[in-house]
Amino acid sequence: MFRLGVITDEISQDLDTALKLAREFSLDGVEIRSVWERGPFELTEQEGSAIAEKVRKAGMEVCAISAPFFKCSLEDEEEVSAHLRGLERCIRLADQLGTRLIRGFPFWDSGRLADRLPLIAERFSQPARMLEKAGMTLLLESDPSVHACNGEQLAQVLKAVDCPQIQALWDPGNDIYAPVPERPFPDGYRALRPYIRHVHLKDAVKGPDGQAAGCRFGEGLVDFKGQLLALQEDGYEGWLVMETHYRLQSSLSKEILERPGGSAFSENGYEPTRQCLISLQRMLREEIYAG
């Protein structure tokens, strides 16, 4: 049985508001990206304690920290050092929140992946040691703005990194935005399947201009029925976390999608996230668990 969650800032910067919607759908947990206008690198110990207490009182748990780790320049030593300090903060925050999962990326796109792989793998050697010491897992995610824009490319990165503490966060919806085309399911999933430890859910369509835009879960280009059935058949027992990226009366800009967080991102997210959770639970009830 899957465990269901939602990223809180897809609903609101106010944690109480986000937890109220999560309780409405009897979700098992929430994922933290930005709360009270602060991201994981900026949240204080006092704020971490407050988040942990509020989530506990709501009868849920924190499933992961959706950090922007290594969404930075591959060759900028100052940026890399700052992100390593951010990872240190995330490890302490994860201890406070009771999770062992932290999200990360394989750096801003700066050229052919094959040419960049040796340096990418080298950059992850220090995080690997930090994670092993802390007993935590870093979940790398594909994204149109970074090295590894789809599942097949992310599998290449993880093979090169070759570290049990560094695994995959699979978000099939990100493939719709990817500059290198790939069918999320079955193609991207099959390539990445050995590494998948966590799953985000979003859906998207493409307009006449070929540009992707978020839509209600289950109404876009991702074959989510096939994807969820495959996860079930493959014995996946981790989290399915709604990451809406969809707004009813507006659209999220490329800049906000690359750096999600804060009020500019969360604005008008409550109702579309509610609609997406309705669609997800209906699909699970009628298509996945019914059989």
C-alpha atoms as a printed R data frame, in Angstrom:
    type eleno elety resid chain resno       x      y       z
1   ATOM     1    CA   MET     A     1   0.000  0.000   0.000
2   ATOM     2    CA   PHE     A     2   1.337  3.401  -0.959
3   ATOM     3    CA   ARG     A     3   1.801  6.126   1.618
4   ATOM     4    CA   LEU     A     4   0.287  9.448   0.524
5   ATOM     5    CA   GLY     A     5   1.593 12.942   1.138
6   ATOM     6    CA   VAL     A     6   1.683 16.483  -0.205
7   ATOM     7    CA   ILE     A     7   4.335 19.201  -0.383
8   ATOM     8    CA   THR     A     8   3.022 21.863   1.971
9   ATOM     9    CA   ASP     A     9   3.947 24.954  -0.046
10  ATOM    10    CA   GLU     A    10   1.839 23.703  -2.950
11  ATOM    11    CA   ILE     A    11  -1.042 24.651  -0.626
12  ATOM    12    CA   SER     A    12   0.179 27.592   1.443
13  ATOM    13    CA   GLN     A    13   3.139 29.139   3.214
14  ATOM    14    CA   ASP     A    14   1.064 28.805   6.375
15  ATOM    15    CA   LEU     A    15   1.716 25.332   7.757
16  ATOM    16    CA   ASP     A    16  -1.580 25.159   9.661
17  ATOM    17    CA   THR     A    17  -3.492 25.764   6.419
18  ATOM    18    CA   ALA     A    18  -1.513 23.082   4.612
19  ATOM    19    CA   LEU     A    19  -1.997 20.558   7.408
20  ATOM    20    CA   LYS     A    20  -5.738 21.245   7.463
21  ATOM    21    CA   LEU     A    21  -6.037 20.241   3.793
22  ATOM    22    CA   ALA     A    22  -3.787 17.208   4.329
23  ATOM    23    CA   ARG     A    23  -6.041 16.070   7.189
24  ATOM    24    CA   GLU     A    24  -9.121 16.526   4.991
25  ATOM    25    CA   PHE     A    25  -7.738 13.774   2.745
26  ATOM    26    CA   SER     A    26  -6.393 11.629   5.613
27  ATOM    27    CA   LEU     A    27  -2.887 11.835   4.181
28  ATOM    28    CA   ASP     A    28  -0.083  9.990   5.915
29  ATOM    29    CA   GLY     A    29   2.385 12.844   5.821
30  ATOM    30    CA   VAL     A    30   3.736 16.040   4.351
31  ATOM    31    CA   GLU     A    31   6.938 17.073   2.614
32  ATOM    32    CA   ILE     A    32   8.678 20.324   3.545
33  ATOM    33    CA   ARG     A    33  10.035 22.712   0.906
34  ATOM    34    CA   SER     A    34   9.247 26.263   2.066
35  ATOM    35    CA   VAL     A    35   7.335 27.241   5.200
36  ATOM    36    CA   TRP     A    36   6.707 30.767   6.474
37  ATOM    37    CA   GLU     A    37   8.708 32.162   3.522
38  ATOM    38    CA   ARG     A    38  11.798 30.136   4.434
39  ATOM    39    CA   GLY     A    39  13.369 27.185   2.649
40  ATOM    40    CA   PRO     A    40  15.226 24.221   4.199
41  ATOM    41    CA   PHE     A    41  18.590 26.008   4.094
42  ATOM    42    CA   GLU     A    42  17.111 28.950   6.067
43  ATOM    43    CA   LEU     A    43  14.776 27.332   8.608
44  ATOM    44    CA   THR     A    44  16.029 27.783  12.172
45  ATOM    45    CA   GLU     A    45  16.150 25.086  14.844
46  ATOM    46    CA   GLN     A    46  13.206 26.760  16.575
47  ATOM    47    CA   GLU     A    47  11.203 26.698  13.360
48  ATOM    48    CA   GLY     A    48  12.152 23.067  12.804
49  ATOM    49    CA   SER     A    49  10.855 22.207  16.274
50  ATOM    50    CA   ALA     A    50   7.633 24.086  15.597
51  ATOM    51    CA   ILE     A    51   7.108 22.231  12.297
52  ATOM    52    CA   ALA     A    52   7.742 18.859  13.951
53  ATOM    53    CA   GLU     A    53   5.258 19.609  16.735
54  ATOM    54    CA   LYS     A    54   2.520 20.829  14.394
55  ATOM    55    CA   VAL     A    55   2.868 17.802  12.107
56  ATOM    56    CA   ARG     A    56   2.861 15.432  15.099
57  ATOM    57    CA   LYS     A    57  -0.286 17.029  16.540
58  ATOM    58    CA   ALA     A    58  -1.946 16.676  13.130
59  ATOM    59    CA   GLY     A    59  -1.347 12.910  13.307
60  ATOM    60    CA   MET     A    60   1.052 12.837  10.380
61  ATOM    61    CA   GLU     A    61   4.781 12.654   9.741
62  ATOM    62    CA   VAL     A    62   7.301 14.494   7.609
63  ATOM    63    CA   CYS     A    63   8.201 12.156   4.749
64  ATOM    64    CA   ALA     A    64  11.057 14.177   3.224
65  ATOM    65    CA   ILE     A    65  12.764 17.543   2.966
66  ATOM    66    CA   SER     A    66  12.424 18.983  -0.534
67  ATOM    67    CA   ALA     A    67  15.715 20.885  -0.508
68  ATOM    68    CA   PRO     A    68  17.279 22.673  -3.508
69  ATOM    69    CA   PHE     A    69  20.614 20.970  -2.830
70  ATOM    70    CA   PHE     A    70  23.053 21.264  -5.737
71  ATOM    71    CA   LYS     A    71  20.650 23.338  -7.825
72  ATOM    72    CA   CYS     A    72  23.692 25.485  -8.399
73  ATOM    73    CA   SER     A    73  26.602 25.887 -10.784
74  ATOM    74    CA   LEU     A    74  28.728 22.775 -11.193
75  ATOM    75    CA   GLU     A    75  31.988 24.740 -11.429
76  ATOM    76    CA   ASP     A    76  31.368 27.575  -8.956
77  ATOM    77    CA   GLU     A    77  33.312 26.633  -5.820
78  ATOM    78    CA   GLU     A    78  31.605 29.282  -3.706
79  ATOM    79    CA   GLU     A    79  28.126 28.068  -4.656
80  ATOM    80    CA   VAL     A    80  29.087 24.424  -4.124
81  ATOM    81    CA   SER     A    81  30.459 25.230  -0.648
82  ATOM    82    CA   ALA     A    82  27.285 27.129   0.238
83  ATOM    83    CA   HIS     A    83  25.167 24.148  -0.808
84  ATOM    84    CA   LEU     A    84  27.296 21.764   1.236
85  ATOM    85    CA   ARG     A    85  26.591 23.976   4.250
86  ATOM    86    CA   GLY     A    86  22.928 23.838   3.250
87  ATOM    87    CA   LEU     A    87  23.079 20.045   3.258
88  ATOM    88    CA   GLU     A    88  24.542 20.132   6.765
89  ATOM    89    CA   ARG     A    89  21.557 22.237   7.849
90  ATOM    90    CA   CYS     A    90  19.142 19.855   6.112
91  ATOM    91    CA   ILE     A    91  20.657 16.864   7.915
92  ATOM    92    CA   ARG     A    92  20.067 18.575  11.270
93  ATOM    93    CA   LEU     A    93  16.554 19.565  10.182
94  ATOM    94    CA   ALA     A    94  15.805 16.009   9.040
95  ATOM    95    CA   ASP     A    95  16.782 14.756  12.505
96  ATOM    96    CA   GLN     A    96  14.375 17.242  14.055
97  ATOM    97    CA   LEU     A    97  11.556 16.287  11.684
98  ATOM    98    CA   GLY     A    98  12.075 12.528  11.905
99  ATOM    99    CA   THR     A    99  12.829 11.854   8.237
100 ATOM   100    CA   ARG     A   100  15.858 10.279   6.551
101 ATOM   101    CA   LEU     A   101  15.133 11.607   3.054
102 ATOM   102    CA   ILE     A   102  16.517 14.836   1.553
103 ATOM   103    CA   ARG     A   103  15.921 15.929  -2.045
104 ATOM   104    CA   GLY     A   104  18.714 17.167  -4.337
105 ATOM   105    CA   PHE     A   105  19.702 17.780  -7.968
106 ATOM   106    CA   PRO     A   106  22.682 17.183 -10.294
107 ATOM   107    CA   PHE     A   107  23.485 20.926 -10.848
108 ATOM   108    CA   TRP     A   108  22.235 23.502 -13.337
109 ATOM   109    CA   ASP     A   109  22.556 22.335 -16.937
110 ATOM   110    CA   SER     A   110  25.877 23.543 -18.385
111 ATOM   111    CA   GLY     A   111  26.496 21.296 -21.372
112 ATOM   112    CA   ARG     A   112  26.415 17.699 -22.643
113 ATOM   113    CA   LEU     A   113  25.726 15.305 -19.785
114 ATOM   114    CA   ALA     A   114  28.344 12.814 -21.006
115 ATOM   115    CA   ASP     A   115  31.014 15.520 -20.805
116 ATOM   116    CA   ARG     A   116  29.954 16.640 -17.329
117 ATOM   117    CA   LEU     A   117  29.443 13.250 -15.674
118 ATOM   118    CA   PRO     A   118  32.982 12.820 -14.256
119 ATOM   119    CA   LEU     A   119  32.860 16.177 -12.430
120 ATOM   120    CA   ILE     A   120  29.253 15.603 -11.295
121 ATOM   121    CA   ALA     A   121  30.246 12.250  -9.778
122 ATOM   122    CA   GLU     A   122  33.257 13.840  -8.085
123 ATOM   123    CA   ARG     A   123  31.121 16.599  -6.578
124 ATOM   124    CA   PHE     A   124  28.908 14.019  -4.871
125 ATOM   125    CA   SER     A   125  31.782 12.318  -3.010
126 ATOM   126    CA   GLN     A   126  31.653 14.700  -0.033
127 ATOM   127    CA   PRO     A   127  27.838 14.635   0.265
128 ATOM   128    CA   ALA     A   128  28.038 10.820   0.172
129 ATOM   129    CA   ARG     A   129  30.319 10.811   3.214
130 ATOM   130    CA   MET     A   130  28.060 13.268   5.051
131 ATOM   131    CA   LEU     A   131  24.972 11.192   4.311
132 ATOM   132    CA   GLU     A   132  26.596  7.907   5.300
133 ATOM   133    CA   LYS     A   133  27.689  9.362   8.643
134 ATOM   134    CA   ALA     A   134  24.169 10.708   9.283
135 ATOM   135    CA   GLY     A   135  22.366  7.585   8.051
136 ATOM   136    CA   MET     A   136  20.358  9.536   5.492
137 ATOM   137    CA   THR     A   137  19.534  9.263   1.796
138 ATOM   138    CA   LEU     A   138  19.802 11.975  -0.836
139 ATOM   139    CA   LEU     A   139  17.110 11.717  -3.506
140 ATOM   140    CA   LEU     A   140  18.221 13.114  -6.859
141 ATOM   141    CA   GLU     A   141  15.446 14.429  -9.083
142 ATOM   142    CA   SER     A   142  15.373 15.009 -12.825
143 ATOM   143    CA   ASP     A   143  14.372 18.538 -13.841
144 ATOM   144    CA   PRO     A   144  14.354 20.455 -17.145
145 ATOM   145    CA   SER     A   145  16.812 23.024 -15.755
146 ATOM   146    CA   VAL     A   146  19.526 20.632 -14.541
147 ATOM   147    CA   HIS     A   147  21.886 17.944 -15.795
148 ATOM   148    CA   ALA     A   148  19.548 14.938 -16.145
149 ATOM   149    CA   CYS     A   149  16.277 16.327 -17.457
150 ATOM   150    CA   ASN     A   150  14.553 12.944 -17.675
151 ATOM   151    CA   GLY     A   151  14.588  9.452 -16.183
152 ATOM   152    CA   GLU     A   152  17.117  7.925 -18.547
153 ATOM   153    CA   GLN     A   153  19.619 10.730 -17.949
154 ATOM   154    CA   LEU     A   154  19.114 10.604 -14.182
155 ATOM   155    CA   ALA     A   155  19.875  6.868 -14.270
156 ATOM   156    CA   GLN     A   156  23.178  7.728 -15.992
157 ATOM   157    CA   VAL     A   157  24.035 10.172 -13.208
158 ATOM   158    CA   LEU     A   158  23.204  7.697 -10.449
159 ATOM   159    CA   LYS     A   159  25.229  4.964 -12.128
160 ATOM   160    CA   ALA     A   160  28.223  7.313 -12.284
161 ATOM   161    CA   VAL     A   161  27.788  8.471  -8.681
162 ATOM   162    CA   ASP     A   162  27.427  4.837  -7.564
163 ATOM   163    CA   CYS     A   163  26.529  5.457  -3.923
164 ATOM   164    CA   PRO     A   164  23.886  3.645  -1.829
165 ATOM   165    CA   GLN     A   165  23.176  6.903   0.035
166 ATOM   166    CA   ILE     A   166  22.262  8.672  -3.215
167 ATOM   167    CA   GLN     A   167  19.152  7.355  -4.978
168 ATOM   168    CA   ALA     A   168  16.289  8.632  -7.137
169 ATOM   169    CA   LEU     A   169  13.201 10.727  -6.668
170 ATOM   170    CA   TRP     A   170  10.962  9.866  -9.633
171 ATOM   171    CA   ASP     A   171   8.639 12.594 -10.885
172 ATOM   172    CA   PRO     A   172   7.087 11.425 -14.168
173 ATOM   173    CA   GLY     A   173   5.416 14.800 -14.677
174 ATOM   174    CA   ASN     A   174   8.794 16.504 -15.004
175 ATOM   175    CA   ASP     A   175   9.335 14.576 -18.242
176 ATOM   176    CA   ILE     A   176   6.598 16.613 -19.932
177 ATOM   177    CA   TYR     A   177   8.725 19.739 -19.389
178 ATOM   178    CA   ALA     A   178  12.025 18.065 -20.364
179 ATOM   179    CA   PRO     A   179  13.974 19.451 -23.352
180 ATOM   180    CA   VAL     A   180  15.039 15.888 -24.225
181 ATOM   181    CA   PRO     A   181  11.831 13.970 -25.046
182 ATOM   182    CA   GLU     A   182  10.979 10.803 -23.138
183 ATOM   183    CA   ARG     A   183   7.762  8.952 -22.365
184 ATOM   184    CA   PRO     A   184   7.548  9.099 -18.574
185 ATOM   185    CA   PHE     A   185   5.897  5.712 -18.448
186 ATOM   186    CA   PRO     A   186   7.040  3.224 -19.400
187 ATOM   187    CA   ASP     A   187  10.368  4.510 -20.763
188 ATOM   188    CA   GLY     A   188  11.628  6.862 -18.053
189 ATOM   189    CA   TYR     A   189  10.357  4.629 -15.293
190 ATOM   190    CA   ARG     A   190  12.043  1.510 -16.684
191 ATOM   191    CA   ALA     A   191  15.396  3.283 -16.961
192 ATOM   192    CA   LEU     A   192  15.262  4.658 -13.411
193 ATOM   193    CA   ARG     A   193  13.403  1.838 -11.651
194 ATOM   194    CA   PRO     A   194  16.405  0.286  -9.803
195 ATOM   195    CA   TYR     A   195  17.118  3.599  -8.075
196 ATOM   196    CA   ILE     A   196  13.621  4.854  -7.156
197 ATOM   197    CA   ARG     A   197  13.082  5.499  -3.429
198 ATOM   198    CA   HIS     A   198  10.499  8.314  -3.516
199 ATOM   199    CA   VAL     A   199   7.826  9.545  -5.959
200 ATOM   200    CA   HIS     A   200   6.369 12.986  -6.696
201 ATOM   201    CA   LEU     A   201   3.121 13.374  -8.619
202 ATOM   202    CA   LYS     A   202   2.276 16.178 -11.012
203 ATOM   203    CA   ASP     A   203   0.621 16.217 -14.419
204 ATOM   204    CA   ALA     A   204   0.999 18.507 -17.413
205 ATOM   205    CA   VAL     A   205  -0.197 19.158 -20.950
206 ATOM   206    CA   LYS     A   206   1.445 20.840 -23.934
207 ATOM   207    CA   GLY     A   207  -0.026 23.827 -25.726
208 ATOM   208    CA   PRO     A   208  -0.005 24.545 -29.475
209 ATOM   209    CA   ASP     A   209   3.390 26.201 -29.006
210 ATOM   210    CA   GLY     A   210   4.807 23.011 -27.524
211 ATOM   211    CA   GLN     A   211   5.232 24.540 -24.078
212 ATOM   212    CA   ALA     A   212   4.263 22.428 -21.070
213 ATOM   213    CA   ALA     A   213   1.841 23.657 -18.427
214 ATOM   214    CA   GLY     A   214   0.510 22.074 -15.254
215 ATOM   215    CA   CYS     A   215  -2.971 20.579 -15.176
216 ATOM   216    CA   ARG     A   216  -5.212 18.626 -12.848
217 ATOM   217    CA   PHE     A   217  -3.756 15.260 -11.899
218 ATOM   218    CA   GLY     A   218  -4.871 12.498 -14.281
219 ATOM   219    CA   GLU     A   219  -5.881 14.870 -17.096
220 ATOM   220    CA   GLY     A   220  -2.457 15.385 -18.662
221 ATOM   221    CA   LEU     A   221   0.064 13.484 -20.749
222 ATOM   222    CA   VAL     A   222   1.400 11.123 -18.081
223 ATOM   223    CA   ASP     A   223  -0.056  7.599 -18.071
224 ATOM   224    CA   PHE     A   224  -0.567  7.626 -14.318
225 ATOM   225    CA   LYS     A   225  -2.822  4.595 -14.284
226 ATOM   226    CA   GLY     A   226  -0.058  2.542 -15.905
227 ATOM   227    CA   GLN     A   227   2.593  4.150 -13.710
228 ATOM   228    CA   LEU     A   228   0.799  3.504 -10.427
229 ATOM   229    CA   LEU     A   229  -0.052 -0.061 -11.420
230 ATOM   230    CA   ALA     A   230   3.610 -0.664 -12.266
231 ATOM   231    CA   LEU     A   231   4.731  0.726  -8.907
232 ATOM   232    CA   GLN     A   232   2.245 -1.550  -7.170
233 ATOM   233    CA   GLU     A   233   3.310 -4.609  -9.182
234 ATOM   234    CA   ASP     A   234   6.988 -3.834  -8.547
235 ATOM   235    CA   GLY     A   235   6.392 -3.788  -4.798
236 ATOM   236    CA   TYR     A   236   7.042 -0.078  -4.243
237 ATOM   237    CA   GLU     A   237   6.079  0.720  -0.648
238 ATOM   238    CA   GLY     A   238   7.308  4.296  -0.405
239 ATOM   239    CA   TRP     A   239   5.593  7.662  -0.650
240 ATOM   240    CA   LEU     A   240   3.452  9.183  -3.370
241 ATOM   241    CA   VAL     A   241   3.667 12.933  -2.781
242 ATOM   242    CA   MET     A   242   1.474 15.434  -4.609
243 ATOM   243    CA   GLU     A   243   3.492 18.317  -6.080
244 ATOM   244    CA   THR     A   244   0.682 20.134  -7.864
245 ATOM   245    CA   HIS     A   245   2.515 22.787  -9.974
246 ATOM   246    CA   TYR     A   246  -0.937 23.719 -11.289
247 ATOM   247    CA   ARG     A   247  -3.007 26.865 -10.794
248 ATOM   248    CA   LEU     A   248  -6.589 27.485 -11.879
249 ATOM   249    CA   GLN     A   249  -6.553 31.111 -13.063
250 ATOM   250    CA   SER     A   250  -2.869 31.615 -13.728
251 ATOM   251    CA   SER     A   251   0.308 29.764 -14.617
252 ATOM   252    CA   LEU     A   252   3.629 29.475 -12.847
253 ATOM   253    CA   SER     A   253   6.523 31.176 -14.627
254 ATOM   254    CA   LYS     A   254   9.655 29.331 -15.724
255 ATOM   255    CA   GLU     A   255  11.642 31.229 -13.092
256 ATOM   256    CA   ILE     A   256   9.301 30.195 -10.272
257 ATOM   257    CA   LEU     A   257   9.221 26.586 -11.468
258 ATOM   258    CA   GLU     A   258  13.022 26.479 -11.415
259 ATOM   259    CA   ARG     A   259  13.145 27.877  -7.856
260 ATOM   260    CA   PRO     A   260   9.786 27.019  -6.226
261 ATOM   261    CA   GLY     A   261   9.096 28.432  -2.779
262 ATOM   262    CA   GLY     A   262   7.631 31.412  -0.949
263 ATOM   263    CA   SER     A   263   4.341 33.221  -1.435
264 ATOM   264    CA   ALA     A   264   4.882 33.880  -5.141
265 ATOM   265    CA   PHE     A   265   4.863 30.117  -5.634
266 ATOM   266    CA   SER     A   266   2.185 29.131  -3.098
267 ATOM   267    CA   GLU     A   267  -0.366 31.784  -4.116
268 ATOM   268    CA   ASN     A   268  -3.649 30.256  -5.336
269 ATOM   269    CA   GLY     A   269  -2.362 26.721  -4.741
270 ATOM   270    CA   TYR     A   270  -4.969 25.533  -2.239
271 ATOM   271    CA   GLU     A   271  -7.878 24.713  -4.553
272 ATOM   272    CA   PRO     A   272  -5.893 23.123  -7.416
273 ATOM   273    CA   THR     A   273  -4.047 20.947  -4.908
274 ATOM   274    CA   ARG     A   274  -7.379 19.940  -3.398
275 ATOM   275    CA   GLN     A   275  -8.649 18.992  -6.883
276 ATOM   276    CA   CYS     A   276  -5.502 16.993  -7.616
277 ATOM   277    CA   LEU     A   277  -5.804 15.070  -4.346
278 ATOM   278    CA   ILE     A   278  -9.431 14.253  -5.165
279 ATOM   279    CA   SER     A   279  -8.315 12.900  -8.555
280 ATOM   280    CA   LEU     A   280  -5.458 10.899  -7.044
281 ATOM   281    CA   GLN     A   281  -7.622  9.229  -4.426
282 ATOM   282    CA   ARG     A   282 -10.295  8.447  -7.000
283 ATOM   283    CA   MET     A   283  -7.713  6.856  -9.324
284 ATOM   284    CA   LEU     A   284  -6.260  4.773  -6.505
285 ATOM   285    CA   ARG     A   285  -9.712  3.667  -5.355
286 ATOM   286    CA   GLU     A   286 -11.218  2.907  -8.771
287 ATOM   287    CA   GLU     A   287  -8.244  1.841 -10.882
288 ATOM   288    CA   ILE     A   288  -5.433  0.629  -8.628
289 ATOM   289    CA   TYR     A   289  -6.827 -0.897  -5.455
290 ATOM   290    CA   ALA     A   290 -10.098 -2.110  -6.989
291 ATOM   291    CA   GLY     A   291  -8.379 -4.927  -8.846
